[in-house]
Coordinates of C-alpha atoms in Angstrom, one line a residue:
M3 CA 24.6 -33.8 63.3
V4 CA 23.3 -37.0 61.9
R5 CA 23.3 -37.3 57.8
P6 CA 19.5 -37.2 56.7
A7 CA 18.5 -40.9 55.8
F8 CA 16.7 -40.1 52.9
L9 CA 19.1 -37.5 51.4
G10 CA 20.4 -39.2 48.6
F11 CA 16.5 -40.1 47.5
N12 CA 15.7 -36.5 47.4
I13 CA 18.8 -36.0 45.3
A14 CA 17.9 -38.8 42.8
R15 CA 14.2 -37.7 42.7
S16 CA 15.2 -34.0 41.8
A17 CA 17.2 -35.7 39.0
L18 CA 14.6 -37.7 37.8
F19 CA 11.7 -35.1 37.9
T20 CA 14.4 -32.3 36.2
Q21 CA 15.1 -34.9 33.2
Q22 CA 11.4 -35.8 32.7
Q23 CA 10.8 -31.9 32.3
N24 CA 13.6 -31.8 29.8
L25 CA 12.2 -34.8 28.0
D26 CA 8.6 -33.2 28.0
L27 CA 10.2 -29.9 26.6
T28 CA 12.1 -31.7 24.1
G29 CA 9.0 -33.3 22.9
H30 CA 7.3 -30.1 22.7
N31 CA 9.9 -28.4 20.6
I32 CA 9.9 -31.5 18.3
A33 CA 6.1 -31.5 17.9
N34 CA 6.4 -27.7 16.9
A35 CA 9.3 -28.0 14.5
G36 CA 7.3 -26.9 11.5
V37 CA 5.0 -24.1 13.2
E38 CA 6.2 -20.9 11.7
G39 CA 7.4 -18.4 14.5
Y40 CA 7.8 -21.0 17.1
S41 CA 10.6 -20.5 19.6
R42 CA 12.4 -23.1 21.0
Q43 CA 12.2 -23.6 24.6
R44 CA 14.8 -24.7 27.1
L45 CA 15.0 -25.3 31.0
H46 CA 17.6 -23.2 32.7
L47 CA 18.8 -25.7 35.3
Q48 CA 21.0 -24.9 38.4
A49 CA 22.1 -27.2 41.3
A50 CA 19.9 -27.0 44.3
P51 CA 21.3 -25.0 47.5
D52 CA 23.4 -27.1 49.8
I53 CA 22.2 -28.2 53.4
Y54 CA 23.7 -26.1 56.2
G55 CA 25.3 -27.7 59.2
L56 CA 26.4 -30.7 57.4
G57 CA 30.2 -29.8 57.7
A58 CA 30.8 -32.1 60.4
I59 CA 29.7 -34.9 58.2
Y60 CA 30.7 -34.1 54.8
P61 CA 33.9 -32.4 54.0
G62 CA 32.8 -28.5 53.0
S63 CA 29.1 -29.2 52.2
V64 CA 26.7 -31.4 49.9
G65 CA 23.8 -30.4 47.6
Q66 CA 20.1 -31.2 47.3
G67 CA 20.6 -32.3 43.7
V68 CA 19.3 -30.2 40.8
Q69 CA 16.4 -27.9 40.2
A70 CA 14.7 -26.0 37.2
D71 CA 14.5 -22.2 37.9
R72 CA 13.2 -20.9 34.9
L73 CA 11.9 -21.6 31.3
Q74 CA 14.0 -20.2 28.8
R75 CA 12.7 -18.8 25.3
L76 CA 15.5 -18.8 22.9
R77 CA 14.7 -15.4 21.3
D78 CA 17.1 -12.7 20.1
E79 CA 15.4 -9.3 20.5
F80 CA 17.9 -7.4 18.6
L81 CA 17.6 -9.6 15.4
D82 CA 13.6 -9.3 15.8
K83 CA 14.0 -5.7 15.8
E84 CA 16.2 -5.7 12.6
Y85 CA 13.8 -8.2 10.8
R86 CA 10.7 -5.9 11.5
L87 CA 12.7 -2.9 10.3
K88 CA 13.9 -4.4 7.0
T89 CA 10.4 -5.9 6.6
Q90 CA 8.6 -2.7 6.7
E91 CA 11.3 -1.2 4.2
Q92 CA 10.9 -4.1 1.8
S93 CA 7.3 -3.9 1.8
Y94 CA 7.0 -0.4 1.2
Y95 CA 9.2 -0.6 -2.0
Q96 CA 7.5 -4.0 -2.8
T97 CA 4.2 -2.3 -2.8
R98 CA 5.2 0.5 -5.0
L99 CA 6.7 -1.7 -7.5
N100 CA 3.6 -4.0 -7.6
Y101 CA 1.5 -0.7 -8.7
S102 CA 4.0 0.8 -10.7
E103 CA 4.5 -2.3 -12.9
R104 CA 0.8 -2.6 -13.3
M105 CA 0.9 1.0 -14.6
E106 CA 3.4 0.0 -17.1
T107 CA 1.9 -3.2 -18.3
S108 CA -1.4 -0.6 -19.1
L109 CA 1.1 1.4 -21.2
G110 CA 2.2 -1.3 -23.1
E111 CA 5.6 0.2 -23.9
L112 CA 7.5 -3.3 -23.5
G113 CA 5.3 -4.7 -26.4
E114 CA 4.8 -3.7 -30.2
S115 CA 1.3 -1.7 -29.6
G116 CA 2.3 0.7 -26.8
L117 CA 0.6 4.2 -26.4
G118 CA 4.0 5.9 -27.5
L119 CA 3.5 4.1 -30.9
T120 CA 0.0 4.8 -31.2
I121 CA 0.6 8.4 -30.7
E122 CA 3.6 8.3 -33.6
K123 CA 0.8 6.5 -35.7
F124 CA -1.6 9.1 -35.3
F125 CA 0.5 11.9 -36.6
N126 CA 2.1 9.9 -39.3
S127 CA -1.4 9.3 -40.6
F128 CA -2.1 12.7 -41.3
Q129 CA 1.5 13.4 -43.1
E130 CA 0.5 10.5 -45.3
A131 CA -2.6 12.1 -45.8
S132 CA -1.6 15.4 -46.5
L133 CA 0.3 14.1 -49.6
R134 CA -2.8 12.8 -51.2
P135 CA -5.8 14.5 -49.4
D136 CA -8.4 13.2 -52.0
D137 CA -7.6 9.6 -51.1
R138 CA -10.2 8.0 -49.2
A139 CA -8.0 5.1 -48.1
L140 CA -5.7 7.4 -46.4
R141 CA -8.5 9.2 -44.7
Q142 CA -9.8 6.2 -43.3
T143 CA -6.3 5.4 -42.0
V144 CA -6.5 9.1 -40.3
V145 CA -9.5 7.9 -38.7
A146 CA -8.5 4.6 -37.4
A147 CA -5.5 6.1 -36.0
G148 CA -7.6 8.7 -34.1
N149 CA -9.9 5.7 -33.0
D150 CA -6.7 3.8 -31.7
L151 CA -5.4 6.7 -30.0
S152 CA -8.5 7.6 -28.4
Y153 CA -8.8 4.1 -27.3
G154 CA -5.5 3.8 -25.9
L155 CA -5.6 7.1 -23.9
R156 CA -9.0 6.1 -22.5
S157 CA -8.2 2.6 -21.7
F158 CA -4.8 3.9 -19.9
F159 CA -7.0 6.3 -17.9
E160 CA -9.2 3.9 -17.0
D161 CA -6.6 1.3 -16.0
V162 CA -4.9 3.9 -13.6
Y163 CA -8.1 5.2 -12.1
R164 CA -9.1 1.5 -11.5
L165 CA -5.6 1.0 -9.9
Q166 CA -6.4 4.1 -7.4
E167 CA -9.5 2.4 -6.4
D168 CA -7.4 -0.9 -5.7
A169 CA -5.0 1.2 -3.8
D170 CA -7.9 2.7 -1.6
R171 CA -9.5 -0.7 -1.0
D172 CA -6.0 -2.4 -0.4
L173 CA -5.2 0.6 2.2
T174 CA -8.4 0.1 3.8
Q175 CA -7.9 -3.6 4.4
S176 CA -4.6 -2.9 5.7
V177 CA -5.3 -0.5 8.2
D178 CA -8.3 -2.9 9.2
R179 CA -5.8 -5.6 9.5
A180 CA -3.4 -3.4 11.5
N181 CA -6.1 -2.3 14.1
Q182 CA -6.9 -6.3 14.3
I183 CA -3.5 -7.2 15.0
S184 CA -3.4 -4.2 17.9
M185 CA -6.3 -5.5 19.6
Q186 CA -4.9 -8.9 19.8
L187 CA -1.7 -7.9 21.2
A188 CA -3.6 -6.0 23.8
Q189 CA -5.5 -9.2 24.6
L190 CA -2.1 -11.1 24.5
N191 CA -0.5 -8.4 26.8
E192 CA -3.5 -9.2 29.4
Q193 CA -3.0 -12.8 29.5
I194 CA 0.7 -12.8 29.2
S195 CA 0.8 -10.5 32.2
L196 CA -1.4 -12.7 34.3
R197 CA 0.9 -15.7 33.8
V198 CA 4.3 -13.6 34.4
N199 CA 3.0 -12.3 37.4
L200 CA 2.4 -15.9 38.7
G201 CA 5.8 -16.5 38.0
E202 CA 5.4 -18.8 34.8
T203 CA 7.1 -18.0 31.2
P204 CA 4.1 -18.5 28.6
G205 CA 6.5 -19.1 25.6
D206 CA 3.6 -19.9 23.5
L207 CA 1.6 -17.0 24.0
M208 CA 4.8 -14.7 23.5
D209 CA 5.4 -16.6 19.9
Q210 CA 2.2 -15.8 19.1
R211 CA 2.6 -12.1 20.1
D212 CA 5.6 -12.2 18.0
R213 CA 4.2 -13.7 14.9
L214 CA 1.5 -10.7 15.0
L215 CA 4.6 -8.1 15.7
D216 CA 6.0 -9.5 12.5
E217 CA 2.8 -9.0 10.6
I218 CA 2.4 -5.7 11.8
G219 CA 5.8 -4.8 11.3
S220 CA 5.3 -5.4 7.7
L221 CA 2.3 -2.8 7.5
L222 CA 3.9 -0.2 9.7
K223 CA 7.1 0.8 11.1
I224 CA 6.9 0.0 14.6
Q225 CA 8.9 0.8 17.8
I226 CA 8.7 -1.7 20.9
Q227 CA 9.0 -1.5 24.6
T228 CA 8.8 -4.6 26.6
F229 CA 8.3 -4.4 30.4
E230 CA 9.2 -6.5 33.3
N231 CA 5.4 -8.0 33.4
G232 CA 5.9 -9.5 29.9
T233 CA 3.6 -6.8 28.3
V234 CA 4.9 -4.7 25.1
Q235 CA 4.2 -1.1 24.1
V236 CA 3.9 -0.7 20.3
Q237 CA 4.4 2.7 18.6
S238 CA 4.2 3.9 15.1
D239 CA 5.5 7.6 14.1
G240 CA 5.6 8.0 18.0
K241 CA 1.9 7.3 18.2
A242 CA 1.0 4.5 20.8
L243 CA -1.1 1.8 19.2
V244 CA -0.7 -0.8 21.9
S245 CA 0.0 -0.2 25.8
Q246 CA -0.6 -2.7 28.2
N247 CA -4.1 -4.1 27.4
V248 CA -5.4 -0.9 25.6
W249 CA -5.2 -0.3 22.0
H250 CA -5.8 2.5 20.0
A251 CA -7.4 2.3 16.6
I252 CA -6.1 3.9 13.2
E253 CA -8.4 5.7 11.3
L254 CA -8.6 6.7 7.5
R255 CA -9.8 10.3 6.8
R256 CA -10.3 11.1 3.2
E257 CA -10.5 14.5 2.4
P258 CA -11.5 15.5 -1.0
D259 CA -9.8 18.2 -2.8
L260 CA -12.2 21.0 -3.8
L261 CA -12.1 23.4 -6.7
R262 CA -13.3 26.8 -5.2
G263 CA -14.1 30.1 -6.7
Q264 CA -11.9 33.1 -5.9
N265 CA -14.8 35.4 -4.8
P266 CA -18.4 34.7 -3.9
V267 CA -21.0 33.7 -6.6
G268 CA -21.7 37.2 -8.5
F269 CA -24.7 39.0 -8.7
P270 CA -26.9 40.4 -10.3
A271 CA -26.2 38.4 -13.6
T272 CA -28.2 36.3 -15.9
L273 CA -26.6 32.9 -16.8
N274 CA -27.4 31.6 -20.2
S275 CA -26.7 28.4 -22.4
G276 CA -23.2 28.2 -23.1
D277 CA -22.0 30.3 -20.4
L278 CA -21.1 27.4 -18.0
V279 CA -20.0 24.0 -19.3
I280 CA -18.7 21.4 -17.2
N281 CA -16.8 18.3 -18.3
G282 CA -18.7 19.0 -22.1
V283 CA -22.2 19.3 -20.5
D284 CA -23.7 22.6 -20.7
I285 CA -25.1 23.3 -17.3
L286 CA -28.3 25.4 -18.9
G287 CA -28.5 23.4 -21.5
S288 CA -32.0 24.1 -23.2
D289 CA -33.5 25.3 -19.6
P290 CA -34.5 28.8 -19.3
P291 CA -31.7 31.5 -18.2
L292 CA -31.0 31.4 -14.7
N293 CA -31.1 35.0 -13.1
I294 CA -29.0 35.3 -9.6
A295 CA -30.5 38.7 -8.4
A296 CA -28.8 38.7 -5.2
A297 CA -26.4 36.7 -2.9
A298 CA -29.6 34.6 -1.9
N299 CA -30.3 33.2 -5.0
A300 CA -26.8 31.7 -5.2
G301 CA -28.3 28.3 -4.4
L302 CA -30.1 28.4 -7.8
L303 CA -26.7 27.9 -9.3
V304 CA -25.7 25.3 -7.0
N305 CA -29.0 23.4 -7.8
Q306 CA -28.5 23.7 -11.2
I307 CA -25.1 22.4 -11.5
N308 CA -26.2 19.5 -9.2
L309 CA -29.0 18.6 -11.5
R310 CA -26.1 17.7 -14.3
T311 CA -24.1 15.8 -11.4
G312 CA -24.9 12.3 -13.2
Q313 CA -23.5 13.3 -16.6
T314 CA -20.7 15.7 -15.1
G315 CA -19.5 13.5 -12.4
V316 CA -19.2 16.9 -10.5
T317 CA -21.2 18.2 -7.3
A318 CA -21.5 22.0 -6.4
A319 CA -22.0 23.6 -2.8
L320 CA -21.1 27.1 -1.4
D321 CA -18.8 27.8 1.3
P322 CA -19.4 30.1 4.5
S323 CA -18.4 33.0 2.5
G324 CA -20.5 32.2 -0.6
R325 CA -17.7 30.8 -2.8
L326 CA -18.7 28.1 -5.1
I327 CA -17.2 24.5 -4.6
L328 CA -16.9 21.9 -7.2
T329 CA -16.0 18.5 -5.9
G330 CA -15.8 15.3 -8.2
T331 CA -17.8 12.5 -7.1
G332 CA -15.3 9.4 -8.0
N333 CA -13.4 7.6 -5.3
G334 CA -10.0 8.3 -7.0
S335 CA -8.6 11.1 -8.9
N336 CA -11.5 13.3 -10.7
L337 CA -11.0 15.2 -13.9
I338 CA -12.8 18.6 -14.3
N339 CA -12.8 20.8 -17.4
L340 CA -14.6 24.3 -17.3
E341 CA -15.6 26.4 -20.0
V342 CA -16.8 29.6 -19.1
T343 CA -17.9 32.8 -20.6
G344 CA -17.5 36.2 -19.2
T345 CA -20.8 35.8 -17.2
G346 CA -19.9 32.3 -16.2
L347 CA -16.7 33.6 -14.9
T348 CA -18.2 36.2 -13.0
L349 CA -20.8 34.2 -11.5
T350 CA -18.7 31.3 -10.5
G351 CA -15.5 32.9 -9.7
L352 CA -13.8 30.1 -11.4
A353 CA -11.8 30.2 -14.4
G354 CA -11.8 27.9 -17.7
G355 CA -9.0 25.2 -17.6
D356 CA -8.1 21.8 -16.8
Y357 CA -8.3 20.7 -13.1
T358 CA -7.4 17.4 -11.3
L359 CA -8.9 16.7 -8.2
T360 CA -7.9 13.8 -5.8
N361 CA -9.4 12.4 -2.8
S362 CA -6.6 12.7 -0.3
T363 CA -6.2 10.4 2.7
S364 CA -4.8 10.7 6.2
L365 CA -4.3 8.6 9.0
Q366 CA -5.3 9.5 12.2
V367 CA -5.1 8.0 15.8
G368 CA -7.1 9.1 18.6
D369 CA -8.5 12.8 18.7
S370 CA -6.7 14.9 16.0
I371 CA -3.3 12.8 16.2
Y372 CA -2.0 12.4 12.7
M373 CA 0.3 9.9 11.4
N374 CA 2.6 11.7 8.7
Q375 CA 5.3 8.7 8.3
P376 CA 3.8 5.5 9.4
G377 CA 6.0 3.8 7.1
G378 CA 5.5 -0.1 5.9
K379 CA 2.8 -1.0 3.4
I380 CA 0.5 1.3 4.6
E381 CA 2.7 4.5 3.9
S382 CA 3.6 3.1 0.6
L383 CA -0.3 2.7 -0.3
L384 CA -0.9 6.2 0.8
D385 CA 1.8 7.6 -1.5
T386 CA 0.8 5.5 -4.3
K387 CA -3.0 6.8 -3.8
T388 CA -2.3 10.1 -3.3
R389 CA 0.5 11.2 -5.3
I390 CA 1.8 8.6 -7.8
L391 CA -1.4 7.7 -9.5
P392 CA -3.0 11.2 -9.2
D393 CA 0.3 12.5 -10.8
T394 CA 0.1 9.8 -13.5
L395 CA -3.7 10.9 -14.0
N396 CA -3.0 14.4 -14.2
R397 CA -0.1 14.1 -17.0
V398 CA -2.2 11.9 -19.0
H399 CA -5.4 14.4 -18.8
Q400 CA -3.1 17.2 -19.4
L401 CA -1.7 15.1 -22.6
A402 CA -5.5 14.3 -24.0
A403 CA -6.8 17.9 -23.0
S404 CA -3.9 19.5 -25.1
L405 CA -4.3 16.9 -28.1
I406 CA -8.0 17.7 -28.1
R407 CA -7.4 21.4 -28.1
R408 CA -4.7 21.6 -30.5
V409 CA -6.3 19.0 -33.0
N410 CA -9.5 20.4 -32.8
T411 CA -8.3 24.2 -33.5
I412 CA -6.9 23.5 -36.7
H413 CA -9.5 21.0 -37.9
S414 CA -12.3 23.3 -37.1
Q415 CA -10.7 25.8 -39.2
A416 CA -9.8 23.6 -42.0
F417 CA -12.1 22.3 -44.9
D418 CA -13.5 19.0 -46.0
L419 CA -14.3 17.4 -49.3
N420 CA -17.7 19.1 -49.5
G421 CA -16.0 22.4 -48.6
Q422 CA -17.4 22.5 -45.2
S423 CA -15.4 23.5 -42.1
N424 CA -16.0 24.4 -38.3
R425 CA -16.1 20.7 -37.2
P426 CA -13.9 19.1 -34.5
F427 CA -11.9 16.0 -35.0
F428 CA -12.4 14.8 -31.3
T429 CA -14.9 15.0 -29.1
G430 CA -14.7 15.1 -25.4
T431 CA -12.8 16.9 -22.8
N432 CA -10.4 14.4 -21.3
P433 CA -9.2 10.7 -21.7
S434 CA -11.9 9.4 -19.7
N435 CA -14.7 10.5 -22.7
L436 CA -12.0 11.2 -25.7
A437 CA -13.3 9.9 -29.1
V438 CA -13.3 10.5 -32.9
S439 CA -16.2 12.6 -34.0
G440 CA -19.0 10.2 -35.0
T441 CA -19.7 12.2 -37.8
I442 CA -16.4 12.0 -39.0
Q443 CA -16.1 8.3 -38.4
A444 CA -19.5 7.7 -40.4
D445 CA -17.8 9.6 -43.4
P446 CA -14.0 10.2 -43.8
A447 CA -15.2 12.7 -46.6
L448 CA -15.8 15.2 -43.6
L449 CA -12.2 14.8 -42.6
A450 CA -11.1 18.8 -42.9
L451 CA -7.6 18.5 -44.5
A452 CA -7.5 21.8 -46.6
A453 CA -6.7 25.4 -45.7
D454 CA -9.2 26.7 -48.4
A455 CA -12.9 25.8 -49.2
S456 CA -12.3 26.6 -53.2
F457 CA -9.8 23.9 -53.4
P458 CA -10.2 21.5 -50.8
P459 CA -9.3 18.1 -52.9
G460 CA -5.5 18.6 -53.6
D461 CA -4.8 20.6 -50.5
G462 CA -3.3 19.0 -47.5
S463 CA -1.7 21.9 -45.7
Q464 CA -3.7 21.5 -42.6
A465 CA -2.8 18.1 -42.4
R466 CA 0.6 19.0 -42.3
A467 CA -0.2 21.6 -39.5
I468 CA -1.6 18.8 -37.6
Y469 CA 1.2 16.9 -38.0
Q470 CA 3.7 19.6 -36.8
L471 CA 1.9 19.6 -33.6
R472 CA 4.1 16.4 -33.0
F473 CA 7.2 18.7 -32.7
Q474 CA 5.6 21.8 -31.2
A475 CA 6.0 22.7 -27.4
T476 CA 2.8 22.4 -26.1
I477 CA 2.5 21.4 -22.5
G478 CA 5.2 23.2 -20.1
G479 CA 7.7 23.8 -23.1
E480 CA 7.5 19.9 -24.2
S481 CA 5.9 18.4 -27.2
L482 CA 3.1 16.1 -26.9
E483 CA 5.6 13.2 -27.7
D484 CA 8.2 14.6 -25.6
Y485 CA 5.7 14.9 -22.6
Y486 CA 4.7 11.6 -23.1
R487 CA 8.1 10.3 -23.1
T488 CA 8.6 12.3 -19.7
L489 CA 5.8 10.1 -18.3
V490 CA 7.4 6.7 -19.7
T491 CA 10.8 7.9 -18.3
T492 CA 9.6 9.1 -14.7
M493 CA 7.6 5.7 -14.6
G494 CA 10.7 3.7 -15.3
N495 CA 12.7 5.3 -13.0
T496 CA 10.1 4.8 -10.0
I497 CA 9.9 1.0 -11.3
G498 CA 13.8 0.7 -11.7
Q499 CA 14.6 2.5 -8.2
A500 CA 11.6 0.3 -6.4
R501 CA 12.8 -3.0 -7.8
E502 CA 16.3 -2.7 -6.9
R503 CA 15.6 -1.6 -3.1
S504 CA 13.1 -4.1 -3.0
E505 CA 15.4 -6.9 -3.9
T506 CA 18.1 -5.8 -2.0
L507 CA 16.1 -5.5 1.3
D508 CA 14.4 -8.9 0.4
L509 CA 18.3 -10.5 0.6
V510 CA 19.0 -8.4 3.7
K511 CA 15.8 -9.6 5.4
A512 CA 16.2 -13.1 4.6
S513 CA 19.8 -13.0 5.9
V514 CA 18.6 -11.4 9.3
D515 CA 15.6 -14.1 9.3
N516 CA 18.2 -17.0 8.9
Q517 CA 20.1 -15.5 11.8
R518 CA 16.9 -15.4 13.8
Q519 CA 16.1 -19.0 12.9
S520 CA 19.4 -19.9 14.0
V521 CA 18.9 -18.7 17.5
S522 CA 14.9 -19.7 17.9
G523 CA 14.4 -22.3 15.3
V524 CA 14.0 -26.0 16.3
N525 CA 17.0 -28.3 15.0
L526 CA 15.7 -31.7 15.1
D527 CA 19.4 -33.1 15.0
E528 CA 20.1 -31.2 18.2
E529 CA 16.7 -32.0 19.7
L530 CA 17.5 -35.9 19.2
A531 CA 20.7 -35.7 20.7
N532 CA 19.3 -33.7 23.7
M533 CA 16.6 -36.4 24.0
L534 CA 19.3 -39.1 24.1
Q535 CA 21.2 -37.2 26.9
F536 CA 18.0 -36.4 29.0
Q537 CA 17.0 -40.3 28.7
R538 CA 20.5 -41.4 29.8
S539 CA 20.5 -39.0 32.7
F540 CA 17.0 -40.0 33.8
S541 CA 18.2 -43.5 33.4
A542 CA 21.4 -42.9 35.7
A543 CA 19.1 -40.9 38.3
A544 CA 16.8 -44.1 38.3
R545 CA 19.5 -46.2 38.9
V546 CA 21.1 -44.1 41.7
M547 CA 17.6 -44.3 43.4
T548 CA 17.7 -48.0 42.9
T549 CA 20.9 -47.9 44.6
M550 CA 20.0 -46.0 47.7
D551 CA 16.9 -48.3 48.1
E552 CA 19.1 -51.3 48.1
M553 CA 21.6 -49.8 50.6
L554 CA 18.6 -48.6 53.1
N555 CA 17.1 -52.1 52.7
Q556 CA 20.3 -53.6 53.6
I557 CA 20.6 -51.2 56.8
V558 CA 16.8 -52.0 57.7
N559 CA 16.6 -55.7 56.8
G560 CA 20.1 -56.9 56.6
L561 CA 22.0 -55.7 59.9
G562 CA 21.5 -57.7 63.1
A563 CA 19.8 -60.8 60.8

C-alpha cells in the first residue's frame, strides 16, 4: 500500500475551507447582533473519516482532516415555550389593567371632583335647601348640583361606552393580526420544509418564524409541535391554526342579546298613546291608535317601533313564534327602558323596566368550532368587552335609573313656590340622556320642596325626603351611595389584581428572556474571540499546505538533481 501523494494537501484543504466557513458564519453573527430575535449560528465540526487500508504505512489509521456536518442554530425550545406562556399571561392581565385604569380615570375618584363626591354634594344640596326653602340661591345650588351629577353620570357612561367600542376595535385588529401571522407561518413552513429536505438548515427563516410565534404568543395561548421536516403545527385552545402549509382563520361572531317577549303579540287589542314608551319615546305619540286585530297584524307593531329607531336606538322584529324582539342598535351595551300599560304589556309580552343588552362576541375556527379559552390579549379583550365593561355599564344604568325614579317620585308629589306640583326633577330614563328638567333650570322657583301647597315657602320636608334617599336601600338592599362605592371597590380590586399579576409576570418574562438571550443572543466579545481562533486556524492550515508544497517540490525537483 502506497501513501497517497496528495493526502496532506487534502487535509490542509479541508481545514482551510472549514475555517473559512467558520469565519463567514462569525461575520454573519456579528452583522445580525442587533437584529431582534436573531439566533446565533455555529458550525458543528467532526473529523473526516479515516482512510481504510493504510495500516501498513501508519500505525493505527490516519484521518482525512475536518468537515462540517451541519449548521447549528442555538436555541432552547424549553425556554421558548416558557417565554411564550408567560407572555400570553402577562398580555392578558396588562390588557385588563389598561382598560380598567381608563375606567378609573373616567370616574375621577383619584382627584377632588370624582363622581362619588358629586353624588354626595347633590344630596347635601337638598339638605341645605330644606333649612331655607325660600332662598333662591340655595335653590340654584340644588339645580347646579343636579346638573353636575347628570353630567358626571352621563360623561362616565359615555366614556365606558367608548371604551367598549375601543375594545371591540382592538379585538378585531388583534384577531386580524393573528390571522396574518398564521398565514405567514404556513408560508414559512413551506419554505423551510423545502430547504430541510435538501439537507439545509435555513436558520434565518426559522428565526423569522420564531419572531412570529413570539408575537402570536402574546395574542393567544399557543401549543407548538415541531416535525422532522422543520415545519411546526400551531394550536390554540385545542384548535389547529397552522398545520404544515395550511392555516385556518379565526372569525369573530357578534351575536347581539335580545329582549324577547314571553308570549306572542297579543290580539285583538288597540295600542293608544302612552301604552308603550321605549327610552322615553312614546311609540304612538300623536299617531292614531294602532289596532292589532289578528296575529297577521303583529307586523304593524314592529313597523311602528322601527319608525322611532332613530330616537330610541332600538329595532324590533318577530321571532318564528310571533314574539316581539327588541335589539339595541349600538355596537356596545344598549340600555333599554320600557314603560308599558296593561295594553302595552298584553301586546308586547314585555314587562316594564330597565334592561342592558350587550353585543356578545365569540371566536370561531372553521365550521362551528368555537374557541372558549384562547388566552392572551384576545381572551382579555373578549372578557373586557363582553363582561367587565357591560357589568359596569349595567351598574351605572341601574344607579341612574333608581336615582331618576326615586327623586322624581318625591319631587312630582311636592309643591314649588307657586303652589304647583306634578313636575319631575330629572328628565331622561338612563345615564345617556339624564338631565335636570329644563323648566326648573330656567326658574329655580319651580323646584318643589314643600309637602303642602298651602304653605310652600317655609316647608322643606320634601327636600329632606330626597336627602334621606342617600341612606335608604334602593338597589338590591344597598343605598345609592353604597351601590356606587361597591362599583368603585370592585373596580379597584380588578385594577389591583391585574396590576400585581401583570408586574409579576413581566419580571418572570424578562428573566426567561434573559436566559433565552444567553443561549441564542450574539455576544460580540465571544464572536471576536472565535474570529481570532478561526483566523489562526486558517493561517496554520495555510502553513501546512505551504509546507506540503515545499516537500513535494523537493521530491519532484530536488531528488536526482
